[in-house]
XYZ file of C-alpha atoms in Angstrom:
366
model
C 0.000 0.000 0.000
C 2.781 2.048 0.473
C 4.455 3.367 -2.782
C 6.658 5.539 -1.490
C 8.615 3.029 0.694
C 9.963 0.961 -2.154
C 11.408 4.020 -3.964
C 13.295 4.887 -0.415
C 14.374 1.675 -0.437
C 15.724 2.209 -3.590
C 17.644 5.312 -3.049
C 18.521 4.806 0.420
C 19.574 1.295 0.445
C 20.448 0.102 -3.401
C 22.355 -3.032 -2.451
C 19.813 -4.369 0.152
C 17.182 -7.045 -0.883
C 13.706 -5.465 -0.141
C 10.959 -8.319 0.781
C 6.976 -7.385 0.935
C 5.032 -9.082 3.861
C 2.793 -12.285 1.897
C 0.379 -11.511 4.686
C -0.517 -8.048 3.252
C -0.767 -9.277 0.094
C -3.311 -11.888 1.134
C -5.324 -8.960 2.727
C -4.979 -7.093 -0.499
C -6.363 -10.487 -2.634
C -9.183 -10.610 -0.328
C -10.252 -6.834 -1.368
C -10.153 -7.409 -5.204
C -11.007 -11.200 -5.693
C -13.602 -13.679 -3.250
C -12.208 -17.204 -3.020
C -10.082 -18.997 -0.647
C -8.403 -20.717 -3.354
C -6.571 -17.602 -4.310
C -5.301 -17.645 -0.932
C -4.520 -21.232 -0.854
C -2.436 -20.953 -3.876
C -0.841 -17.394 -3.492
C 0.901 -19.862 0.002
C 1.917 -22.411 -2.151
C 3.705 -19.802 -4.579
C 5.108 -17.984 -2.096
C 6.661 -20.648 0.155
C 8.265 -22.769 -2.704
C 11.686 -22.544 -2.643
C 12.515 -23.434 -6.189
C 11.376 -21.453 -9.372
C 10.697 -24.299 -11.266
C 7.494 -24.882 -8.277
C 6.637 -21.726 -8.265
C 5.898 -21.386 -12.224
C 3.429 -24.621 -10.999
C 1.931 -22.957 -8.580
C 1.374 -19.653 -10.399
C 0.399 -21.730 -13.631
C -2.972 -23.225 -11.205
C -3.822 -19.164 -10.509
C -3.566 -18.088 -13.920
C -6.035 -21.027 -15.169
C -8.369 -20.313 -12.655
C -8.166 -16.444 -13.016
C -5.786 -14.407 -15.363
C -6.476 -11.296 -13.548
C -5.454 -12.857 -10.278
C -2.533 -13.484 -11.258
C -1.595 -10.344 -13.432
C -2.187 -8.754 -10.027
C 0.404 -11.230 -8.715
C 3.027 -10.658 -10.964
C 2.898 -6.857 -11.053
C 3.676 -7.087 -7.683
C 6.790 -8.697 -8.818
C 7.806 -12.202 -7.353
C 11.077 -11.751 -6.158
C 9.261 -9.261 -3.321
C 7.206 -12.577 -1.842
C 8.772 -15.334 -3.169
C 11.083 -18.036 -1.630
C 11.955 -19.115 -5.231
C 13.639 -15.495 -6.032
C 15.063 -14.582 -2.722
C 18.711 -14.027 -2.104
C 21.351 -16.712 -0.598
C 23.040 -16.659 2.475
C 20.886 -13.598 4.247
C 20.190 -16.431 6.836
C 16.492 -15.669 6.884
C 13.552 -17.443 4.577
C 10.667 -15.748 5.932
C 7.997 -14.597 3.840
C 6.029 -12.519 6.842
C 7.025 -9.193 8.111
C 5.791 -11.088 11.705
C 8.856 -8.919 13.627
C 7.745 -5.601 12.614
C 3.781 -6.541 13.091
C 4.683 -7.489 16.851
C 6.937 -4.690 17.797
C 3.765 -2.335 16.223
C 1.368 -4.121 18.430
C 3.781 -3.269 21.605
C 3.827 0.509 20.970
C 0.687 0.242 19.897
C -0.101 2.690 23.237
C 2.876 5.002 22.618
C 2.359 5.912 19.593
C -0.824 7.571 20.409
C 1.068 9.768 22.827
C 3.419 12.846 22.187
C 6.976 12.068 20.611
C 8.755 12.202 24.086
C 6.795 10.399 26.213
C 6.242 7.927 23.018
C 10.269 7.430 23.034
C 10.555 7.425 26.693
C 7.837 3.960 27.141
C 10.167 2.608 23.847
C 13.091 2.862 25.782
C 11.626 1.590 28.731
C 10.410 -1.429 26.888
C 13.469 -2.203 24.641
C 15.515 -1.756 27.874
C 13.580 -4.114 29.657
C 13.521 -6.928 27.119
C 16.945 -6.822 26.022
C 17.811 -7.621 30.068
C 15.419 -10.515 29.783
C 16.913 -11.730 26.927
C 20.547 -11.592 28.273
C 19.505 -13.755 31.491
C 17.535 -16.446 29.299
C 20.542 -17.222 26.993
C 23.096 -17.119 29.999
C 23.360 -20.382 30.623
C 23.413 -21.734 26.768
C 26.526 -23.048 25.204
C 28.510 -20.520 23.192
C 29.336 -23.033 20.047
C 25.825 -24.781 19.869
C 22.791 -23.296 18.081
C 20.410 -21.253 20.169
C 17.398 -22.843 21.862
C 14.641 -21.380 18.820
C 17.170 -22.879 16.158
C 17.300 -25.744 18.514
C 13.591 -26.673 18.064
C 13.356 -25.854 14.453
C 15.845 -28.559 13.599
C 13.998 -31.151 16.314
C 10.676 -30.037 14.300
C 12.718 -30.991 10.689
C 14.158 -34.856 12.713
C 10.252 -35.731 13.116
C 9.606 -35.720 9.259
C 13.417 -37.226 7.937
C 12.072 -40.564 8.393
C 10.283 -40.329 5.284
C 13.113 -39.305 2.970
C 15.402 -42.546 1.740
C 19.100 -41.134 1.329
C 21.449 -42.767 -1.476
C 25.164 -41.846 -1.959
C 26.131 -40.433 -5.055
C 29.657 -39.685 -4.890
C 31.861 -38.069 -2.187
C 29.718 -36.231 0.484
C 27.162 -35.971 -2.090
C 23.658 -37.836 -2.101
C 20.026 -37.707 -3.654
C 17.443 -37.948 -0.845
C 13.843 -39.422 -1.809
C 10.608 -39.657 -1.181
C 8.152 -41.213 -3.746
C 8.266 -38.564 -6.892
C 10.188 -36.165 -5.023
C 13.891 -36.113 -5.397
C 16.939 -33.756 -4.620
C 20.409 -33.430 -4.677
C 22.672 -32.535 -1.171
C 25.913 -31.613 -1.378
C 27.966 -31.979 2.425
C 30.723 -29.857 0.804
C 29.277 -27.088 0.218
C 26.076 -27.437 2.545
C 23.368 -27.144 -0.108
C 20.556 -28.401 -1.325
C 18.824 -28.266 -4.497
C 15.500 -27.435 -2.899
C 17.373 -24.053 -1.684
C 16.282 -24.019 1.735
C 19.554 -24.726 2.871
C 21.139 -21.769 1.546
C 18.351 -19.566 2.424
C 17.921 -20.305 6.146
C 21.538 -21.554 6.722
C 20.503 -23.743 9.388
C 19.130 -26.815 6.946
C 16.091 -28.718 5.337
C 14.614 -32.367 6.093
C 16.820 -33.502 3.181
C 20.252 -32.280 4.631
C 18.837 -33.533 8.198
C 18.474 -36.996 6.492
C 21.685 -37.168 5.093
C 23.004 -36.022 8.715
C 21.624 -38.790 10.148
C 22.203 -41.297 7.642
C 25.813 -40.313 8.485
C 25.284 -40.521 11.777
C 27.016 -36.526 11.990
C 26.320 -34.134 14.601
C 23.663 -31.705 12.873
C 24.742 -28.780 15.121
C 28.137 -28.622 13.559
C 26.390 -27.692 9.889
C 24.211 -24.618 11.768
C 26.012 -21.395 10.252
C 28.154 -19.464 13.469
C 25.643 -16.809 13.503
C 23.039 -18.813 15.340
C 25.321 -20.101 17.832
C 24.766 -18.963 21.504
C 27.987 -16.846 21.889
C 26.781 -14.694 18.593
C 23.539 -14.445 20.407
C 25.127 -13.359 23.796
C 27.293 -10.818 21.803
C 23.734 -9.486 20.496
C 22.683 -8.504 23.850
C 25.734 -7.656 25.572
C 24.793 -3.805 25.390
C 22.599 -2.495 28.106
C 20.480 0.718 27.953
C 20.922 2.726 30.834
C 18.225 4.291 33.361
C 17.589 8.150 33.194
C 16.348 10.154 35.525
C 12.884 11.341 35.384
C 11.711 15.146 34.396
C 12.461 16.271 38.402
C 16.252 15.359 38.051
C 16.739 17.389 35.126
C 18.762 20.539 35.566
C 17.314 23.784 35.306
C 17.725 25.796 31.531
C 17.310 29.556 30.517
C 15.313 28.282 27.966
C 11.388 29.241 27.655
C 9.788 26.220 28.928
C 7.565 24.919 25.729
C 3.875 24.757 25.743
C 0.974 22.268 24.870
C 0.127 22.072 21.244
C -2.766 24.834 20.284
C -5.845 23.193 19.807
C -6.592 23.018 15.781
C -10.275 22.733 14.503
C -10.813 19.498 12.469
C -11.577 20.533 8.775
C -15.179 19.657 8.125
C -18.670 19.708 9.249
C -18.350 18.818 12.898
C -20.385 15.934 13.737
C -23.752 16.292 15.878
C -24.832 13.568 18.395
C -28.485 13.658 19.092
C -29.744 11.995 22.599
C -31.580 9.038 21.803
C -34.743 8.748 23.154
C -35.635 5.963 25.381
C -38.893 4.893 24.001
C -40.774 1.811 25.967
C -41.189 -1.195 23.369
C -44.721 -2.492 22.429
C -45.856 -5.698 21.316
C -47.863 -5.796 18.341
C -50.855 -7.133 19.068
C -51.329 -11.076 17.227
C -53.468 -10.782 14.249
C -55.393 -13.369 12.426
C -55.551 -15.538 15.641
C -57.562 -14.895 19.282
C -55.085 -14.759 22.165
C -54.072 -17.536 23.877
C -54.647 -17.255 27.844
C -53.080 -19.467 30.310
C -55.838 -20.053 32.926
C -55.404 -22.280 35.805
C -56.883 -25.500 36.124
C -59.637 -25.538 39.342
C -58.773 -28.215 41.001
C -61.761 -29.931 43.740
C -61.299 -29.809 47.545
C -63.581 -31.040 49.997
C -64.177 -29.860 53.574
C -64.820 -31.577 56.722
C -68.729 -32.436 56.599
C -67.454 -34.095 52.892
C -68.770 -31.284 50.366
C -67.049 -30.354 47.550
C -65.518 -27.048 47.299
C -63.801 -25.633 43.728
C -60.538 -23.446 44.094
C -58.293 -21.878 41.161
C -54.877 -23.253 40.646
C -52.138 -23.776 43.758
C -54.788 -21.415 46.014
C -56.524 -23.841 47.121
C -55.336 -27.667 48.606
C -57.207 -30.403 48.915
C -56.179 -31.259 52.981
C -57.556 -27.999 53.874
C -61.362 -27.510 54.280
C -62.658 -23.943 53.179
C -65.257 -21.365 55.240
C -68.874 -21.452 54.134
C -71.472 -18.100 53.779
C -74.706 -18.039 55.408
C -76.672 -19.731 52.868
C -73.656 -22.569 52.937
C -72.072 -21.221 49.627
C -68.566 -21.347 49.026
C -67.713 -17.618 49.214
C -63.864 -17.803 48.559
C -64.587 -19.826 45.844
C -66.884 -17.365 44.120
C -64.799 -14.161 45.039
C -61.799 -16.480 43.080
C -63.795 -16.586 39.884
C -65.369 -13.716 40.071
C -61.513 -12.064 39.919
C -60.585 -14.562 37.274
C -62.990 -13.383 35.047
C -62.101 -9.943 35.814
C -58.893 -10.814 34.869
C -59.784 -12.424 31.932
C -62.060 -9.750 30.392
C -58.931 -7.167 30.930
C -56.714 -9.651 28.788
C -59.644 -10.143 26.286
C -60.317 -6.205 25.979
C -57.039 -5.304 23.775
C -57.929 -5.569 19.806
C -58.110 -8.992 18.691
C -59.249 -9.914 15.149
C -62.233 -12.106 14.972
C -62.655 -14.965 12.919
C -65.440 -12.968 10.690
C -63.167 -9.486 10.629
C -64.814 -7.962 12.450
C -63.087 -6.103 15.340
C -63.496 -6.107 19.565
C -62.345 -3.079 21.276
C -62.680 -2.453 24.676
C -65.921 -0.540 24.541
C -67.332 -3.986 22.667
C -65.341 -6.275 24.431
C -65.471 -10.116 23.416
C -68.740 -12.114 25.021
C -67.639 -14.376 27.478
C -70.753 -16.407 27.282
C -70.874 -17.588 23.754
């Protein structure tokens, strides 16, 4: 997305391979064409380590989509590609992953005026580079580092499928089914170029190591050993003193930025207005009302007595009126009715159209 920092590149630093993050790219594909199998394919092109798999790979795109891949190659391969990167820069990466997580670090600072910004910066990189120091203390200084360590264990798990044959002196063709390449001891290559990209080997140099029966740490290039890595963080950043220990200037003491108006209509934020939500009344249907079940109770002279739902219990006997009615019992229906005709009295669509309001309520007796 940004034109301008290839031409810097360019003029600043002429001699020094310039590599655009595949991620990006991906996130660029997914603007201008749908598909996962754009993605899918732009990872297979970018990874491969030879040209001749590449031209494959790209071959697939172009079928599917010539203007997926004219996008591709104006972007120019040997930005993203494996297949067209340089030799012995001891790094085979095809993500800017570094930059991405010291950017989510500062992602605070950088929000914050250029001195304060620089001042968190330096308390982070301070920090970490101590951290760093104590964790490869105790490593040796002429072995490879513990993350090189566990890249080359993560290469032994998948040798086993590779058959190595000797074809002359230190040189041999390692195998597996179709697949075939040429590894020199020599010169510590590999025809699949990962060799010479990452300096630290491939499965088919780790097959040949152990067909051998070599010590693989002895063919890691010096610069991943632990005393190069030691020498990296050697150099301590010092503490400063805050803003209180600073000695005192002639200088006019500077003042906050002036507050600039934002070009443009400013922006107006009405109150919204918190408005109680109705439910639409059903339509096409009468209401459904959950009413209680009576259930029958009898008192103690053995007359039956009706109650309304969980009121009423059928160990318990219930008072009689003068005239020996049940008057709980009737003040209980008489309210459920009530109750009833208030449910009943909200507009409800009959089944001939024609409509009951609450002045013309619905007819319990029909």
């Amino acid at each position: 997305m940004s034109k301008g920092l290839l031409e810097a590149i360019k003029e600043v630093l002429p001699t020094t391979e310039h590599r655009q993050c595949a991620r990006h790219i991906v996130a660029n594909i997914r603007k201008r064409f749908s598909g996962v199998q754009y993605e899918t394919m732009f990872w297979n092109a970018s990874k491969d380590p030879a040209e001749l798999l590449f031209n494959a790979a790209m071959k697939e795109v172009e079928v599917l989509n010539p203007a997926t891949f004219a996008y591709l190659m104006e972007i120019t391969p040997k930005f993203w590609s494996r297949a067209f990167f340089q030799e012995e820069r001891m790094c085979d990466s095809v993500e800017n992953g570094l930059s991405e997580s010291f950017n989510s670090v500062i992602k605070d600072a950088r929000k914050k005026p250029i001195i304060i910004m620089l001042e968190e910066i330096i308390l982070f990189v301070m920090e970490r580079i101590y951290n760093l120091k104590i964790k490869g203390s105790s490593w040796p200084d002429y072995q490879p580092c513990l993350a090189i360590t566990l890249l080359l264990n993560r290469l032994k798990k998948s040798q086993r499928y590779w058959q190595v044959l000797p074809s002359g002196l230190n040189q041999f063709e390692t195998r597996n089914m179709a697949e075939s390449y040429a590894v020199n001891m020599d010169k510590k290559t590999c025809t699949c170029r990962v060799w010479q990209l990452n300096r630290y080997g491939c499965v088919h140099s780790l097959a040949t190591l152990s067909f051998l029966n070599r010590d693989v740490g002895t063919y890691v290039h010096t610069m991943f050993y632990g005393v190069v890595y030691k020498n990296t963080y050697k150099y301590l950043i010092h503490g400063m003193n805050g803003s209180n220990m600073w000695p005192p200037t002639d200088f006019i003491p500077s003042l906050l930025p002036m507050q600039r108006r934002i070009p443009g209509r400013p922006k107006v934020r009405c109150p919204q207005d918190e408005r109680p939500q109705v439910k639409k009344p059903q339509v096409g249907r009468r209401a459904k009302l959950n009413v209680k079940q009576r259930k029958t109770t009898t008192n103690e002279n053995g007359e039956g007595a009706q109650g309304v739902g969980a009121g009423s219990s059928g160990s318990k006997s219930v008072p009689e009126g003068k005239n020996g009615d049940n008057t709980v019992g009737k003040c209980k229906r008489k309210r459920s009715k009530r109750i009833i005709k208030m449910k009943l009295a909200k507009r409800v669509k009959g089944k001939d159209g024609k409509g009951y309001t609450s002045a013309n309520p619905l007819d319990l007796n029909d």
